[in-house]
Coordinates of C-alpha atoms in Angstrom, one line a residue:
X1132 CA -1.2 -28.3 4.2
X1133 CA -0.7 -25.7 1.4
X1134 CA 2.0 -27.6 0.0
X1135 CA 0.2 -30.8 -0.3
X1136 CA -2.9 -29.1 -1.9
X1137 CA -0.6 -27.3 -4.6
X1138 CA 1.0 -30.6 -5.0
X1139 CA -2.9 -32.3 -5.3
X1140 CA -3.8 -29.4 -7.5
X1141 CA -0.2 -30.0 -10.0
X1142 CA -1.3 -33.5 -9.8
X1143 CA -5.0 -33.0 -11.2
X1144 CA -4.0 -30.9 -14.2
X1145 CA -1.6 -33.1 -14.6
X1146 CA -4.2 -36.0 -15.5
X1147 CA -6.1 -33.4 -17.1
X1148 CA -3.1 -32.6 -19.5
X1149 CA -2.4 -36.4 -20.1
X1150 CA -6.3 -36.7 -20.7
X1151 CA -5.9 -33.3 -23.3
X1152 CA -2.8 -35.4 -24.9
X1153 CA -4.9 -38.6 -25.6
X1154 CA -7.6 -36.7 -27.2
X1155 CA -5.6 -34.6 -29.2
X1156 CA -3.2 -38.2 -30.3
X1157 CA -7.2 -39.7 -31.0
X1158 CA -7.6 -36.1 -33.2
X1159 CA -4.7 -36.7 -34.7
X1160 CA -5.5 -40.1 -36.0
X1161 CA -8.7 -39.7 -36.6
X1162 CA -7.8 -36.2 -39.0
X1163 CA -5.0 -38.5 -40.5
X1164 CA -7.5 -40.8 -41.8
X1165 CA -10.0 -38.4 -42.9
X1166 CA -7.1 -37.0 -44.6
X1167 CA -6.2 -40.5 -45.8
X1168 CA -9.5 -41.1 -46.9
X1169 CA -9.9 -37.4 -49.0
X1170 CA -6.4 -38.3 -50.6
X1171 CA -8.0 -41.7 -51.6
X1172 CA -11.0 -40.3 -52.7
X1173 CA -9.3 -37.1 -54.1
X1174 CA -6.8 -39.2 -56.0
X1175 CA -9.6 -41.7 -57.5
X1176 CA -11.5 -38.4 -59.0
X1177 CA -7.9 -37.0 -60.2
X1178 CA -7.4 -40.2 -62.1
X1179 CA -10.8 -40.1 -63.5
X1180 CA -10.2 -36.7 -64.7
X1181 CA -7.2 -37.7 -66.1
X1182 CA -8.8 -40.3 -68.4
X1183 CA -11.7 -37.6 -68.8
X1184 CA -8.9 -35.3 -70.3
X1185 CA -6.9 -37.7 -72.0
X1186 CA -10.4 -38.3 -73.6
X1187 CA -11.7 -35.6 -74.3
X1188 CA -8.2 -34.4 -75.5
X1189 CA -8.1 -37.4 -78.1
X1190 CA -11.9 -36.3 -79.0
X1191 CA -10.6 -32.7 -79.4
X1192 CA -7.5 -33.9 -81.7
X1193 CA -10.1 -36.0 -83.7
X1194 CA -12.6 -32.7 -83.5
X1195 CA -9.4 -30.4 -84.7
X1196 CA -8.6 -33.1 -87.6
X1197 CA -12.3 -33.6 -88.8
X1198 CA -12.4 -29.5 -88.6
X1199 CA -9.2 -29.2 -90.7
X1200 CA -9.9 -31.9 -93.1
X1201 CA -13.7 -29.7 -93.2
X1202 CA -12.1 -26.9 -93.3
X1203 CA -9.9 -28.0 -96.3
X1204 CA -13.3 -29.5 -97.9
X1205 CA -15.2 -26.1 -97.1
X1206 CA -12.1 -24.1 -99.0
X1207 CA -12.8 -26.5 -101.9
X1208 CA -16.6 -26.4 -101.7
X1209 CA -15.9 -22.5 -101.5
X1210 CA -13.6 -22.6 -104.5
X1211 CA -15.9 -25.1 -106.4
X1212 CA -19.1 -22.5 -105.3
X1213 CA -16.7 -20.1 -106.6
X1214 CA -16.0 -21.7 -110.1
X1215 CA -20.0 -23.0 -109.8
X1216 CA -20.7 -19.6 -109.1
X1217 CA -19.0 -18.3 -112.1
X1218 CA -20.0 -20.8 -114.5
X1219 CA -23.7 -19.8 -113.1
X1220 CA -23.2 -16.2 -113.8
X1221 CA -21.8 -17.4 -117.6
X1222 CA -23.8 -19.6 -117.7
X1223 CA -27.2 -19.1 -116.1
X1224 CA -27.9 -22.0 -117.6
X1225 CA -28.4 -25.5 -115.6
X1226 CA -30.9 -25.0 -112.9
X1227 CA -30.1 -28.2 -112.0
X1228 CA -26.4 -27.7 -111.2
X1229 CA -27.5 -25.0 -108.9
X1230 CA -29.9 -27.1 -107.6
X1231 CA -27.1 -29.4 -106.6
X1232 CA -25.1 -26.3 -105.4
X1233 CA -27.5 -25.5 -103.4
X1234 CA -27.7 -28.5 -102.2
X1235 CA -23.9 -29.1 -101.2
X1236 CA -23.9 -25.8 -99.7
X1237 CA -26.9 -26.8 -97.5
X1238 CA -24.7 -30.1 -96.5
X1239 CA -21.5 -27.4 -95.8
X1240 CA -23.3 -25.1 -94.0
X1241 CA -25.0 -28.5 -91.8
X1242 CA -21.1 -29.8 -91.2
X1243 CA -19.9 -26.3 -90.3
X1244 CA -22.9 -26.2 -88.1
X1245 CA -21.6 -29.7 -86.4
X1246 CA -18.1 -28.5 -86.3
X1247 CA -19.1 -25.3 -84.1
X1248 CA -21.2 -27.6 -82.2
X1249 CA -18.7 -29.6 -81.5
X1250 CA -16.0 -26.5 -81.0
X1251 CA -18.9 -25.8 -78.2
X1252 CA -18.3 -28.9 -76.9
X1253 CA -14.3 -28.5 -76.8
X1254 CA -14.8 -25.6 -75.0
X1255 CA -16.9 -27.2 -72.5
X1256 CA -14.5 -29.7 -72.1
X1257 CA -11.9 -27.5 -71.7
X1258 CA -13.7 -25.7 -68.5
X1259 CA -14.5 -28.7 -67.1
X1260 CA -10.3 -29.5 -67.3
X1261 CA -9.7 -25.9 -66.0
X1262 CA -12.3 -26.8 -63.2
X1263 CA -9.9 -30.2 -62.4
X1264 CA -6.9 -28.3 -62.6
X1265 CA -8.7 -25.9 -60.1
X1266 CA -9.7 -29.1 -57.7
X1267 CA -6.1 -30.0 -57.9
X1268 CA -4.9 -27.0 -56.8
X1269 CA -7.4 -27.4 -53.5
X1270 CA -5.9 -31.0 -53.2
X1271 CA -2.5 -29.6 -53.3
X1272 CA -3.9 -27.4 -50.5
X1273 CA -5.3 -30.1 -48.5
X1274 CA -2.4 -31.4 -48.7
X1275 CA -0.2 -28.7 -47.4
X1276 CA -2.7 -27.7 -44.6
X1277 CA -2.7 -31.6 -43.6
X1278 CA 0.9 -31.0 -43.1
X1279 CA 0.8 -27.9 -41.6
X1280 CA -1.6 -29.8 -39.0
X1281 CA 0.7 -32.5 -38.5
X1282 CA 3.3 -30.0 -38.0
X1283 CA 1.3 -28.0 -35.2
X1284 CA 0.0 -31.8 -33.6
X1285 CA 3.6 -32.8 -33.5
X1286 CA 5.2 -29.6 -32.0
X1287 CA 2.0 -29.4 -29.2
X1288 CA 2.9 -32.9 -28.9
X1289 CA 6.7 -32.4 -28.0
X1290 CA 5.1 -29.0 -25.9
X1291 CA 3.0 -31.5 -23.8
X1292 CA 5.8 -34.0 -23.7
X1293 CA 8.2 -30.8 -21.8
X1294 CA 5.3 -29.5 -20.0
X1295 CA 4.8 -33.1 -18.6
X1296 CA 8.3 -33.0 -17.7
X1297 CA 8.5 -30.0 -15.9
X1298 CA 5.4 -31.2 -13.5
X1299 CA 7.1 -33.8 -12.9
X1300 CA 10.8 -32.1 -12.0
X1301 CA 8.6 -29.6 -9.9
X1302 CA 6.8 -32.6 -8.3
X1303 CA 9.8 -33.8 -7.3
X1304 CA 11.0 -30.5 -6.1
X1305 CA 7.9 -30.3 -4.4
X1306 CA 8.3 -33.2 -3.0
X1307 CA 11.7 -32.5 -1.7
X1308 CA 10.4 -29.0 -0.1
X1309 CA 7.9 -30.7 1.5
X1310 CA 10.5 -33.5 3.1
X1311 CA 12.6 -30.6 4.2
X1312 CA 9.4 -28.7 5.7
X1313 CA 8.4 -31.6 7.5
X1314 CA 12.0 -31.9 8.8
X1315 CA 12.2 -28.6 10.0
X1316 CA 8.7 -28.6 11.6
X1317 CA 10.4 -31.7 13.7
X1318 CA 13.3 -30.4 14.3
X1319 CA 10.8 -26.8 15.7
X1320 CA 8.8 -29.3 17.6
X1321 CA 11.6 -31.0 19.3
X1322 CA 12.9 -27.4 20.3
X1323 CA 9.5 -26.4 21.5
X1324 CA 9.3 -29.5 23.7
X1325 CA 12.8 -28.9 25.6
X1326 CA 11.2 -25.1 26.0
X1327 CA 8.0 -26.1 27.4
X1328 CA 10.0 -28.6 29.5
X1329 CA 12.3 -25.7 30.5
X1330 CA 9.6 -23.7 30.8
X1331 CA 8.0 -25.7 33.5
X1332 CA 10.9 -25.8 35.5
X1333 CA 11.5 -22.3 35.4
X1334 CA 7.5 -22.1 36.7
X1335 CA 8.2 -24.5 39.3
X1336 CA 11.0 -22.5 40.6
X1337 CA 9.0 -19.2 40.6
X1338 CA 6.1 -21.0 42.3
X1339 CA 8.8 -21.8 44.9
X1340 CA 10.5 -18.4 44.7
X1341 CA 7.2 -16.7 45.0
X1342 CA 6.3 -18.8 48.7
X1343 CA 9.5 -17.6 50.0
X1344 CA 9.0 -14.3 48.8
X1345 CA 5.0 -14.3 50.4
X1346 CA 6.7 -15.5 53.6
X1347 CA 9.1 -12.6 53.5
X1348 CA 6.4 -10.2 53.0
X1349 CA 4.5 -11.3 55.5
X1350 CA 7.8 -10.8 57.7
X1351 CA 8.1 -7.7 56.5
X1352 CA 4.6 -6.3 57.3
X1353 CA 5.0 -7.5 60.8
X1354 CA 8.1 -5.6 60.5
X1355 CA 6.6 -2.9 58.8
X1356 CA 3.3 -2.7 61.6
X1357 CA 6.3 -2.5 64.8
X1358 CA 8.1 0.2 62.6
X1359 CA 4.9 2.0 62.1
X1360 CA 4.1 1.8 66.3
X1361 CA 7.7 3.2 66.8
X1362 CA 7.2 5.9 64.4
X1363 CA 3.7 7.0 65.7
X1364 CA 5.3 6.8 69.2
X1365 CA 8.4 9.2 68.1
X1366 CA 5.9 11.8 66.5
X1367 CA 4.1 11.7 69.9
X1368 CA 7.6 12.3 71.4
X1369 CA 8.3 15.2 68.8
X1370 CA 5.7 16.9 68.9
X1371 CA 5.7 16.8 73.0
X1372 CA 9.5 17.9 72.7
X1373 CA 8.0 20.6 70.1
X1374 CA 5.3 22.2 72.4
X1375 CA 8.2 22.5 75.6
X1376 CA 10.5 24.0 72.7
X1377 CA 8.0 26.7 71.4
X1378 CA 6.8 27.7 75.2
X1379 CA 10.9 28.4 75.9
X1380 CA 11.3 30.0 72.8
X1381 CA 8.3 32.2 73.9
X1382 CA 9.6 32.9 76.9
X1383 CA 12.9 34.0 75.3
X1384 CA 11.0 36.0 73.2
X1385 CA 8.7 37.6 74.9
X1386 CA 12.1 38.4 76.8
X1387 CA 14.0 40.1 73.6
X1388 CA 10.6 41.7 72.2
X1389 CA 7.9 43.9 73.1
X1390 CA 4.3 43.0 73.3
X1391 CA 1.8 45.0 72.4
X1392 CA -1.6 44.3 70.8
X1393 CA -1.4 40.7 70.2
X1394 CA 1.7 41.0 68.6
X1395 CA 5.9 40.5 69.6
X1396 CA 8.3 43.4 68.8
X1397 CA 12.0 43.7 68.4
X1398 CA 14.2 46.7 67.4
X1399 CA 17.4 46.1 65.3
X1400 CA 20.5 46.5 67.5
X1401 CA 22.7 47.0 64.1
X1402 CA 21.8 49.3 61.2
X1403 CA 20.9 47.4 57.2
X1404 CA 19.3 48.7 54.2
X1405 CA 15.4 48.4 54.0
X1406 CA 15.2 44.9 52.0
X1407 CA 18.0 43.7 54.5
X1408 CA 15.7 44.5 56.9
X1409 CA 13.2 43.0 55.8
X1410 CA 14.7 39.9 54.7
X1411 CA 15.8 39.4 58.6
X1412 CA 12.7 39.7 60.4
X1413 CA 10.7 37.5 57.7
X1414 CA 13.9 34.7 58.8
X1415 CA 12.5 35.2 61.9
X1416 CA 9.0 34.5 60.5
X1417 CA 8.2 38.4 61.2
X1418 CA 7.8 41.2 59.1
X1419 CA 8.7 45.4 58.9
X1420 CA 6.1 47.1 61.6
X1421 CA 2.7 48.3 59.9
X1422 CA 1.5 51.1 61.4
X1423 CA -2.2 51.3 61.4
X1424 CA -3.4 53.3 64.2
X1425 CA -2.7 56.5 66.2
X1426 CA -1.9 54.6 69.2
X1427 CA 0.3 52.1 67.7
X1428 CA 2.5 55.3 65.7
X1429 CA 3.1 57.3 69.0
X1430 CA 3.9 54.1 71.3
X1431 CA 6.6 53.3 68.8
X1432 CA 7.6 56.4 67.9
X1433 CA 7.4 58.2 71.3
X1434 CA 8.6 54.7 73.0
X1435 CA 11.7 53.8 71.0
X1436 CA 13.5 57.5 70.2
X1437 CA 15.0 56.0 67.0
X1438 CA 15.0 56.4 63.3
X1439 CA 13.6 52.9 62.3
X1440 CA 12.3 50.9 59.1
X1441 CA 8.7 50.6 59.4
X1442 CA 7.0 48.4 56.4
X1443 CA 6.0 50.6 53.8
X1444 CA 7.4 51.1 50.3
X1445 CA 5.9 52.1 47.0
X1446 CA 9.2 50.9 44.7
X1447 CA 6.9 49.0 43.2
X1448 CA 4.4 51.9 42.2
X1449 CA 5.5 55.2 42.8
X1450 CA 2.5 56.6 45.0
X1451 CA 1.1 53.3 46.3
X1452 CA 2.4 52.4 49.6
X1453 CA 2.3 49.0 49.7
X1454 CA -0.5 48.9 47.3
X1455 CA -2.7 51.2 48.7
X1456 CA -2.6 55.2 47.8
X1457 CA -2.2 57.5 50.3
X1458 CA -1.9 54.6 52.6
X1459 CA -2.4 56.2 56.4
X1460 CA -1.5 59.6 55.1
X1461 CA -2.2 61.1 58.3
X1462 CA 0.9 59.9 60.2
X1463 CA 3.3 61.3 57.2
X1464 CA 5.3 63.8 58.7
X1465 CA 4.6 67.5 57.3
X1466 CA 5.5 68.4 53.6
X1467 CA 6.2 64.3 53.5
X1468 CA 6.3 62.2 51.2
X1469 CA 8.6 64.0 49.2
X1470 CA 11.1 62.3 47.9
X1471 CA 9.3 61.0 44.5
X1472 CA 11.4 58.0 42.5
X1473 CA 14.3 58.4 44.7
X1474 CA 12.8 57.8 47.9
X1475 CA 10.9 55.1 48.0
X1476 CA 10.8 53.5 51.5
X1477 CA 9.2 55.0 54.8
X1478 CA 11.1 55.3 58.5
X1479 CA 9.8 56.8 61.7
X1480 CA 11.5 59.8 61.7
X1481 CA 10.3 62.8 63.9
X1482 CA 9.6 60.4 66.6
X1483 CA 8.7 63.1 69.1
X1484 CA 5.9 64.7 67.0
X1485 CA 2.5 63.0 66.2
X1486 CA 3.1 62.4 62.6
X1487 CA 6.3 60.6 62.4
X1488 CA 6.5 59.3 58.9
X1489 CA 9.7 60.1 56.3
X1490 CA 10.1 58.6 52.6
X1491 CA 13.8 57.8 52.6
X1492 CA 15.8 56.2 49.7
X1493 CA 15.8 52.2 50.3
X1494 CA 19.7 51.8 50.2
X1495 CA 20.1 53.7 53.4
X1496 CA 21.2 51.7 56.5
X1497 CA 18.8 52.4 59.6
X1498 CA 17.8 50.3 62.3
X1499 CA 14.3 48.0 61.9
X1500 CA 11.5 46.7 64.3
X1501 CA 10.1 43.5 63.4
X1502 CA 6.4 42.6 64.2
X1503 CA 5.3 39.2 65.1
X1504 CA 1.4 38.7 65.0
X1505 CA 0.9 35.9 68.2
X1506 CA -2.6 35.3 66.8
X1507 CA -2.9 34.6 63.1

């Protein structure tokens, strides 16, 4: 559509170039017979002038003649007055004669007076030729601008004539843009067509492929719902397996291990450091024996005979005992804790007295009792 207006548009100034053309050929004509016409009329008044000079230039000749031939008569008269002159200052005599002197000079001095008049005239006549020259000079100038004009009109003419040809070589490159547009936009829709058509087909086989696969879920979820019974049904099972599993293991337990308080005991039958210790009663998801009241220290101590890790420690902070200071300082053994840095874990140690506590250094290998709290 863009093409086509571009090609409308080129089109338009197209026409409005070829109209621009005709008026400027009408100029053209029209300012050649103006020019015609001023040439006409300028060459009419350069003829009259001519015959005006040619004229006037006779009348001058004539003028210059009758001025020499008055001139000549004036040098006489002037010689005559001069002889007259002189034969009145011998003579003095004859009135009359100077009368008549008089007289003729009066007549000169008239004719010289007509001779400058017409010397005025000459001159006149010679401004009104410079004047003509002068108009021919602007005629010659007219004349040179009217070709200068025809120059510029016939060089914008030859300008139009190319610019007319290039619209119409780019019309007709336009023209075979546009021919190959609308044979690719064919050739695009033909492709889009076998896609669409593809297209369907591959949306019918989904639409198939998607049934099968709604019937295989709904397969599946039936599936899924009997698994889900079985599994609920095994958990029941478990967890019935796990309850006759825990009661043996109690048994055993309660076999192996003390009770005493609400809580299982064992005593190590093999001697480990104090985080060895540890480490194996938390396995057994125990911990070291806290101490914590009188009657808890002399059961274990009095009951067992043994040096045993108990589960204090203050590696951490040297004078806190698992956090606390002076934690149940008054079942440390006399003069104990004394070991400072290097002893920094506690046994039951004088197990016959009623303090029984030691500080002992950690890497020492003693035996443990483990505590199991039954009731959490």
């Amino acid at each position: 559509m863009t093409l086509l207006q571009t090609s409308y548009n080129m089109t338009k100034e197209r026409d409005q170039i070829q109209t621009s053309y005709t008026h400027a050929i009408a100029e053209k004509y029209q300012l050649r017979d103006n020019l015609t016409k001023q040439t006409g009329k300028l060459q009419t008044s350069y003829n009259n002038l001519m015959k005006e000079k040619e004229q006037l230039q006779t009348s001058y000749n004539n003028l210059i003649t009758e001025r020499d031939q008055l001139q000549k008569r004036n040098n006489k008269l002037t010689k005559d007055n001069d002889h007259l002159q002189t034969s009145y200052n011998h003579l003095n005599t004859s009135q009359n004669w100077l009368e008549n002197l008089t007289k003729q000079r009066d007549q000169l001095q008239t004719g010289y007076n007509n001779v400058t008049k017409e010397l005025d005239q000459l001159q006149s006549s010679y401004i009104r030729l410079q004047e003509r020259d002068q108009l021919q000079t602007s005629h010659n100038d007219l004349i040179r601008e009217r070709h200068q004009l025809e120059g510029n009109l016939t060089r914008q003419i030859y300008q139009l004539q190319t610019g007319h040809n290039d619209l119409i070589r780019e019309r007709h490159q336009l023209e075979g843009n546009l021919t190959r547009q609308i044979y690719q936009l064919q050739t695009s829709y033909d492709k889009l067509v076998k896609e669409n058509d593809q297209i369907q087909t591959s949306y019918d086989n989904l639409a198939e492929e998607k049934d099968q696969i709604q019937t295989g879920h709904k397969s599946l979820k039936q599936e899924r719902d009997q698994l889900q019974t079985s599994h609920n049904d095994l958990i029941r099972e478990r967890h019935q397996l796990e309850v006759k599993e825990l009661s043996t293991a109690a048994q055993e337990v309660q076999k192996k291990m003390g009770v005493f308080s609400g809580s299982l005991y064992q005593v190590s039958s093999t001697k480990k450091t104090w985080d060895q210790s540890r480490s194996d009663c938390r396995q057994k998801g125990a911990d070291l024996l806290i101490i914590n009241s009188s009657e808890s220290e002399q059961a274990f101590a009095n009951r067992f005979q043994k040096y045993m890790w108990i589960g204090l420690t203050d590696v951490t902070n040297e004078g806190s005992w698992n956090g606390k200071v002076f934690f149940f300082s008054s079942y440390w053994s006399s003069k104990e804790p004394n070991g400072g840095k290097d002893e920094n874990c506690v046994d039951i140690k004088n197990f016959n007295a009623e303090k029984s506590w030691n500080d002992e250094s950690c890497s020492l290998s003693l035996l443990w009792i483990c505590e199991k709290k039954l009731f959490q």
